[in-house]
Short mmCIF file of C-alpha atoms in Angstrom, two decimals:
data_model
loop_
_atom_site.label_atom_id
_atom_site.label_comp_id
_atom_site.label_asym_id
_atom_site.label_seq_id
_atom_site.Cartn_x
_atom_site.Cartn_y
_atom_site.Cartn_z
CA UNK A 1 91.40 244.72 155.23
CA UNK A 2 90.90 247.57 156.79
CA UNK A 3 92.86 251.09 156.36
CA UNK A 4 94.16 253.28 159.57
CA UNK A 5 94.85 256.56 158.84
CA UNK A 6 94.08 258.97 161.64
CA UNK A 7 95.24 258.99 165.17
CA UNK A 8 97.36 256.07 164.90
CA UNK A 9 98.66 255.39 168.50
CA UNK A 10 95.04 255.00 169.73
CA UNK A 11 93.22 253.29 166.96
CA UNK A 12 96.14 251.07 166.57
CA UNK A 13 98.51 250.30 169.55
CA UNK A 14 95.74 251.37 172.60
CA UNK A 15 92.97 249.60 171.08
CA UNK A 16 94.98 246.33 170.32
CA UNK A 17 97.27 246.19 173.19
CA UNK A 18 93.87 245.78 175.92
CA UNK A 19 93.01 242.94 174.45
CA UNK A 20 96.70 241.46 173.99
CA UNK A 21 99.49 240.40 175.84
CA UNK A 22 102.31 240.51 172.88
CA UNK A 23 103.43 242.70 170.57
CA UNK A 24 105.95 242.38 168.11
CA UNK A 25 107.16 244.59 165.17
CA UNK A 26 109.22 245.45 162.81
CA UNK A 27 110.21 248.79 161.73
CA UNK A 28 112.98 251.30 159.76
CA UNK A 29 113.66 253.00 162.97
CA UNK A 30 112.22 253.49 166.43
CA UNK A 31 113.21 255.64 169.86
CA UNK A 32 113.85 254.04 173.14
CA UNK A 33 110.97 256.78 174.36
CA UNK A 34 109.13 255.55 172.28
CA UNK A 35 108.98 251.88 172.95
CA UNK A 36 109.05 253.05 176.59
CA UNK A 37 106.16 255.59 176.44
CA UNK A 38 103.94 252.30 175.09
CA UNK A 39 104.91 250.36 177.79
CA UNK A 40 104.51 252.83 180.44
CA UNK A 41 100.94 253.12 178.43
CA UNK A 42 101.16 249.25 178.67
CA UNK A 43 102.77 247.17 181.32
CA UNK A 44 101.47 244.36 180.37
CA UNK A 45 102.45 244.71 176.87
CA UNK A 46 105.55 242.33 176.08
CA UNK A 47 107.26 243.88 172.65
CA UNK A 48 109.38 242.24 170.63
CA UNK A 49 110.81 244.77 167.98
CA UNK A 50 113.40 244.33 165.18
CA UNK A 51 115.36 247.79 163.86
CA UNK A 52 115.50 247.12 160.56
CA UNK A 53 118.21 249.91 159.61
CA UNK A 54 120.26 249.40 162.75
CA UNK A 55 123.34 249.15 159.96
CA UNK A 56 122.74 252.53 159.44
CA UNK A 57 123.39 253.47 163.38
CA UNK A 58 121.93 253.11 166.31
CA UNK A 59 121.85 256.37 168.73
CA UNK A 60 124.01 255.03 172.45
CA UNK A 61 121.32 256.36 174.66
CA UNK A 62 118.73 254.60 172.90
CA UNK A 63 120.81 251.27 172.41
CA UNK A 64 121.40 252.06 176.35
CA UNK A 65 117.44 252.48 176.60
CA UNK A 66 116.96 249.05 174.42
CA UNK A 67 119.04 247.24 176.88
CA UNK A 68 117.34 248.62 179.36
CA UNK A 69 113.82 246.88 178.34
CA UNK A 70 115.63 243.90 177.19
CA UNK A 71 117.58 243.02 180.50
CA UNK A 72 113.96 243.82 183.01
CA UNK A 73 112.13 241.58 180.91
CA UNK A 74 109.97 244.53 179.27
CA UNK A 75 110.71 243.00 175.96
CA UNK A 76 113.14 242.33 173.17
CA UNK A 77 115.04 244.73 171.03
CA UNK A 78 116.81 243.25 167.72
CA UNK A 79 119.06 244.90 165.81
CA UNK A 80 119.18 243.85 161.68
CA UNK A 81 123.37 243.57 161.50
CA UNK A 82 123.38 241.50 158.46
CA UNK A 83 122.37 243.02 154.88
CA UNK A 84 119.50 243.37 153.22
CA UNK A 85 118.70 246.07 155.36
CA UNK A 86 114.79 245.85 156.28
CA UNK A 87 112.20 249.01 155.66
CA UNK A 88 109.09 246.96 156.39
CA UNK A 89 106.67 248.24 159.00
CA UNK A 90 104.51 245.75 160.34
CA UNK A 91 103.13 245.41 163.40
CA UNK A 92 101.22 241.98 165.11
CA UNK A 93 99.53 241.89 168.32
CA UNK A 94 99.02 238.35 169.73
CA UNK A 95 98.63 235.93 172.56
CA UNK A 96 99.49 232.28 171.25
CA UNK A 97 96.57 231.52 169.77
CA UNK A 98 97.04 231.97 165.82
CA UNK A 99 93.20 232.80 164.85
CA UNK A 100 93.30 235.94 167.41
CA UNK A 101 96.45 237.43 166.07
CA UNK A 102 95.72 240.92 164.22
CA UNK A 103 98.69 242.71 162.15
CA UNK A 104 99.23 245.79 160.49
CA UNK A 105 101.27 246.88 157.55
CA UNK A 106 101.98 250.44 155.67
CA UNK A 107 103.95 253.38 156.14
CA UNK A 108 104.68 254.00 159.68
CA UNK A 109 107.40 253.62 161.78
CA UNK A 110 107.73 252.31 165.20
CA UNK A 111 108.32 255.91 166.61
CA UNK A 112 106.32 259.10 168.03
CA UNK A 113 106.72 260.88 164.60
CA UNK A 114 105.08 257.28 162.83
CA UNK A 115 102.14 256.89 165.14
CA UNK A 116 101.93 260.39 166.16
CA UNK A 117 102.72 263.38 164.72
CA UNK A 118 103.53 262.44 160.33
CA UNK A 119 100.66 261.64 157.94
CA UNK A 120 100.78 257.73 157.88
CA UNK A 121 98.41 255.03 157.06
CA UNK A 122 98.40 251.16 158.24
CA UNK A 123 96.05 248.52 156.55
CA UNK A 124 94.67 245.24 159.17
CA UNK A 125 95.41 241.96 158.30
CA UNK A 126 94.73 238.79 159.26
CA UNK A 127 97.74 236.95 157.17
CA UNK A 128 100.07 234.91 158.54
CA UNK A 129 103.29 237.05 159.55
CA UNK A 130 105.11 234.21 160.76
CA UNK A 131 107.60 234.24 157.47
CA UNK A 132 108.21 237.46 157.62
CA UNK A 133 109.37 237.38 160.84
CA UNK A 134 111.35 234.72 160.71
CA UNK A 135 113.36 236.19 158.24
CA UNK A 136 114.09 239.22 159.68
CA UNK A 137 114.88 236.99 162.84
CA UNK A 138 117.78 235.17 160.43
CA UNK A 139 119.36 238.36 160.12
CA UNK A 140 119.28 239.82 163.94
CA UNK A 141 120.91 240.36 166.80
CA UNK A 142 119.74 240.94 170.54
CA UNK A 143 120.52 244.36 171.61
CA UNK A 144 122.07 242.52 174.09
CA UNK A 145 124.46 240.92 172.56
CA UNK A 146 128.18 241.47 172.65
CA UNK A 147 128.75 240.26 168.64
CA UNK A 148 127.01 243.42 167.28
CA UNK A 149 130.25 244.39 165.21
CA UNK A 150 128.46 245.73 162.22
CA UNK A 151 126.21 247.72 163.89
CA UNK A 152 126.94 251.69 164.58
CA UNK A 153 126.70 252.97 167.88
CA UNK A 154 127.00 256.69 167.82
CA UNK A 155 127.39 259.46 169.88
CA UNK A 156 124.65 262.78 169.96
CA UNK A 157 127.00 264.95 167.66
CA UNK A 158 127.31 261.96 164.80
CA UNK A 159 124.03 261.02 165.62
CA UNK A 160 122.99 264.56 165.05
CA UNK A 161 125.34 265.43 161.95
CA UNK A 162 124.08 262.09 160.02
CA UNK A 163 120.19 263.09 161.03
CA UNK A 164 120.79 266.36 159.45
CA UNK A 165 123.21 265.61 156.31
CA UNK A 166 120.78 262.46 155.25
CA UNK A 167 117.53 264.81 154.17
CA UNK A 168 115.11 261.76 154.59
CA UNK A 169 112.56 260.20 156.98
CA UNK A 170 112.39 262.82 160.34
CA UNK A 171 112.77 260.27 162.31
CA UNK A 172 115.53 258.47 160.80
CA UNK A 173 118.87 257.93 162.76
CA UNK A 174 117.75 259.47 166.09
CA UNK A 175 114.38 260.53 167.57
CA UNK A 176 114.94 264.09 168.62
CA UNK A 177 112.06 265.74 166.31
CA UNK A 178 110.05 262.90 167.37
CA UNK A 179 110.41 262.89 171.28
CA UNK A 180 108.90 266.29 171.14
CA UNK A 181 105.48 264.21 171.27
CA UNK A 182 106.40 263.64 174.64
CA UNK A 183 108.89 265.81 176.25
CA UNK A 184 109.05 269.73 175.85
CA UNK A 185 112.27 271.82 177.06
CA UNK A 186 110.82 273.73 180.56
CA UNK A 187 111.64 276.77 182.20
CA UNK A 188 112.22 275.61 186.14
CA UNK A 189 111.78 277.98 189.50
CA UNK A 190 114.14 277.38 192.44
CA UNK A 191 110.14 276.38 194.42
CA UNK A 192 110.49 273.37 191.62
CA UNK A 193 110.71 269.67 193.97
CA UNK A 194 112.85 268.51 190.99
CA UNK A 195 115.31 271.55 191.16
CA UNK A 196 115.31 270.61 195.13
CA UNK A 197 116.37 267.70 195.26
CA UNK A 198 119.75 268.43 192.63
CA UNK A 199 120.45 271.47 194.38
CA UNK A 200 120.77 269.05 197.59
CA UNK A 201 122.14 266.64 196.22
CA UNK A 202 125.61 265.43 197.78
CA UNK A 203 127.09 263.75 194.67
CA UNK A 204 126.86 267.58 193.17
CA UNK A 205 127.46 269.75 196.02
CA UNK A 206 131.34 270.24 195.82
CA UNK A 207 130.68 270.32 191.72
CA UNK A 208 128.09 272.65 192.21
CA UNK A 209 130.52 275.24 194.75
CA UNK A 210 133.31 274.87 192.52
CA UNK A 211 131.42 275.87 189.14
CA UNK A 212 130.29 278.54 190.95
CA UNK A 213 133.67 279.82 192.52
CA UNK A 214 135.46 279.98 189.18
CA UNK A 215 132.19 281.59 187.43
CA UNK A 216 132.89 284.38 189.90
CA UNK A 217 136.42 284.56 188.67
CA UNK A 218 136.00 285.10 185.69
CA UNK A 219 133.61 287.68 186.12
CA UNK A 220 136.26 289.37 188.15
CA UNK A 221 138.58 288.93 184.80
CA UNK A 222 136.11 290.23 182.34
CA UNK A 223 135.30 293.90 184.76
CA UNK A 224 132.92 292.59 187.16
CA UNK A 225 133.31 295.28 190.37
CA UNK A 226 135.45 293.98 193.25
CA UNK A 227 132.96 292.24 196.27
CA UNK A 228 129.97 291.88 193.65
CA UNK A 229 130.87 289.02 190.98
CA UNK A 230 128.69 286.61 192.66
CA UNK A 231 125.41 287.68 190.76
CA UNK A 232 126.68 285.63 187.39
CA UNK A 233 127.85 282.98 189.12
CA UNK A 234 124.98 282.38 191.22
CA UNK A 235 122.37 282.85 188.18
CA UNK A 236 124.81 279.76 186.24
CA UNK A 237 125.13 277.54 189.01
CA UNK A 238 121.17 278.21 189.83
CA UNK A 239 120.40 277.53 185.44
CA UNK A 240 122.81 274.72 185.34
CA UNK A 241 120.60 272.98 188.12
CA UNK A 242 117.39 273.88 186.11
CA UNK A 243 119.34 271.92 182.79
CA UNK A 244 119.54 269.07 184.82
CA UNK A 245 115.90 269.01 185.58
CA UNK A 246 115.40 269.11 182.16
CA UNK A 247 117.81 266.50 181.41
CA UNK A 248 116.09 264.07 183.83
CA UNK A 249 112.98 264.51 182.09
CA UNK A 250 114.08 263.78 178.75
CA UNK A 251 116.80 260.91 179.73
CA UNK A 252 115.02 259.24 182.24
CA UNK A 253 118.36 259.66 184.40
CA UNK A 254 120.68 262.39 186.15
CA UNK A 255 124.16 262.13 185.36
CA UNK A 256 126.49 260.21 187.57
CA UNK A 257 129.56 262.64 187.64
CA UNK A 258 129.13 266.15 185.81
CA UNK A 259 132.94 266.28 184.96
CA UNK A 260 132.18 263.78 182.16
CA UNK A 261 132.29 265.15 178.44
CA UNK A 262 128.85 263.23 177.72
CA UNK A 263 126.76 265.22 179.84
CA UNK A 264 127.35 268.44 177.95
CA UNK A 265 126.81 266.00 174.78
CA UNK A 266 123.49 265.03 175.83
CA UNK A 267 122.90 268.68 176.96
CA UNK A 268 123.38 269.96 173.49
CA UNK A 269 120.80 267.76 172.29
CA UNK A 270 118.37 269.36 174.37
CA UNK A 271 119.40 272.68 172.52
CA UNK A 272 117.99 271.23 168.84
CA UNK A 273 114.47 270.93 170.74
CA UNK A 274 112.19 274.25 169.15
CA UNK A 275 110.93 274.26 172.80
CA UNK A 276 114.53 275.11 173.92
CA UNK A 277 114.98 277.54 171.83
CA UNK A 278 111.44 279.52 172.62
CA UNK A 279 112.70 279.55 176.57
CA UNK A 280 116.50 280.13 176.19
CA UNK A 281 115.14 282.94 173.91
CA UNK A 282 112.30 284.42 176.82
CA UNK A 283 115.19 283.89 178.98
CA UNK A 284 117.88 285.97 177.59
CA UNK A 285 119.18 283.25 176.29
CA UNK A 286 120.56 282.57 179.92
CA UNK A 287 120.17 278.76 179.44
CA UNK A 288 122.53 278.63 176.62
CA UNK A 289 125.13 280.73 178.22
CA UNK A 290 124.90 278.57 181.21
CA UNK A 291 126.18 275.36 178.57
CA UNK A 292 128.92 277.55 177.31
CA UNK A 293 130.03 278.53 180.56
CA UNK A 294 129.98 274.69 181.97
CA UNK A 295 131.89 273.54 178.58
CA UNK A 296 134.43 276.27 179.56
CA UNK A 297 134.61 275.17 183.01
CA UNK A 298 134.81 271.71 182.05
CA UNK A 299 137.99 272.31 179.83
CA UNK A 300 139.41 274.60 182.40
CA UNK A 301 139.52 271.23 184.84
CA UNK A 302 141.03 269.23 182.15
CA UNK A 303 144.22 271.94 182.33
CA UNK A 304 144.67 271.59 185.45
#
């Protein structure tokens, strides 16, 4: 046996997953960045991963994310829908031939706070893990499966109300302190190829005019002088562009229609990010008025 206790991700998952074409693990909770961010490490890594407190709820964009991996072929994601709930941690690289197969077991979860960022330690073994695998198997679901009734899905503001009200593990229910190993909340120029390519973008372009047109209303409404509201208007539409950016990064995806209530969900999870809060605040905190002003422009749609 031997015990891992520093830099986790390397002396663990990169040092194993050269040498091995299969992974599979189970763990409290996990991220679909996470799982991602090793196979992007690791494409020829096949995972096969079992959330043991799914019953407890599963975030949608990562159950989106799970599918995701499951559907290309990446790997498989199982939920645990039946009690016992599982806690174990245990990780087993392998290739089919029992007397190469190395596992690990201790404290760490499948998840960029686990293996990167928390204090953690995982002892080798050489053990059969067959059993427990099995039974964890007897009590799982494919992600992609349409009989996950007992299973939570939930949105970014339950997902973010239970992660705060529960006082436990950091990376419990969702993986927003944890994704900050990967993804910081930027500050984008106009000159930016990302911010480009939205600002052109014709499935945004009437969005884009409109926002702006009834920005410079209401800065007309609230004193602005007669022939010069525009400034406002164009500084929102321009920051509202530079959100998206931001929201690609983290996501993995733009938004298909920007009149849909989920975007400014999935925006306000970008908010909780300390990185966010450090530019919106060097900013004059234009990033979060730009959110507020959308929301408000999003409602004023719904009235008409």
């Amino acid at each position: 046996m031997t015990l891992v206790y520093d830099d986790l991700y390397n002396n663990i998952i990169a040092k194993n997953a050269e040498k091995h074409s299969k992974l599979r693990v189970i763990t409290g909770y996990s991220s679909g960045n996470f799982v991602n961010h090793v196979l992007d490490d690791f494409p020829n890594l096949k995972i096969e991963m079992y959330v043991g407190m799914a019953l407890q709820g599963i975030s949608k964009r990562d159950h989106e994310l799970y599918r995701k991996i499951s559907d290309n072929g990446m790997g498989e994601i199982y939920y645990v829908d039946r009690l016992p709930m599982v806690h174990q941690k245990i990780l087993e690289f392998y290739d089919g031939q029992e007397a190469q197969n190395i596992g690990f077991v201790g404290s760490a979860n499948f998840s960029y706070s686990g293996f990167m960022k928390q204090r953690e330690v995982m002892a080798s073994t050489v053990e059969p893990l067959n059993d427990l695998f099995g039974y964890v198997k007897k009590q799982s679901g494919l992600c992609l499966s349409d009989g996950l009734q007992n299973v939570p899905f939930l949105t970014s503001k339950e997902n973010f109300k239970l992660y705060r009200n529960r006082g436990t593990e950091l990376n419990d229910i969702r993986d927003l302190d944890e994704s900050e190993g990967s993804y910081e909340f930027k500050h984008i120029t106009a000159k930016d190829p990302e911010y480009k390519m939205i600002d052109t973008d014709e499935r945004y372009k009437d969005f884009f005019e409109s926002f702006k047109q009834y920005e410079m209303r209401e800065s007309l409404k609230n004193g602005a002088q007669k022939g010069s509201p525009g400034g406002r208007a164009a500084s929102y539409r321009g920051f509202l562009i530079k959100i998206l950016v931001n929201y690609k990064r983290y996501f993995k995806e733009l938004p298909y229609d920007l009149k849909n209530s989920d975007v400014v969900e999935r925006m306000e999870m970008l908010t909780e990010f300390g990185s966010f809060k450090k530019v919106n605040t060097e900013k004059k905190h234009f990033y979060s008025a730009t959110i507020s002003a959308y929301k408000n422009y999003l409602h004023y749609l719904q009235t008409l």
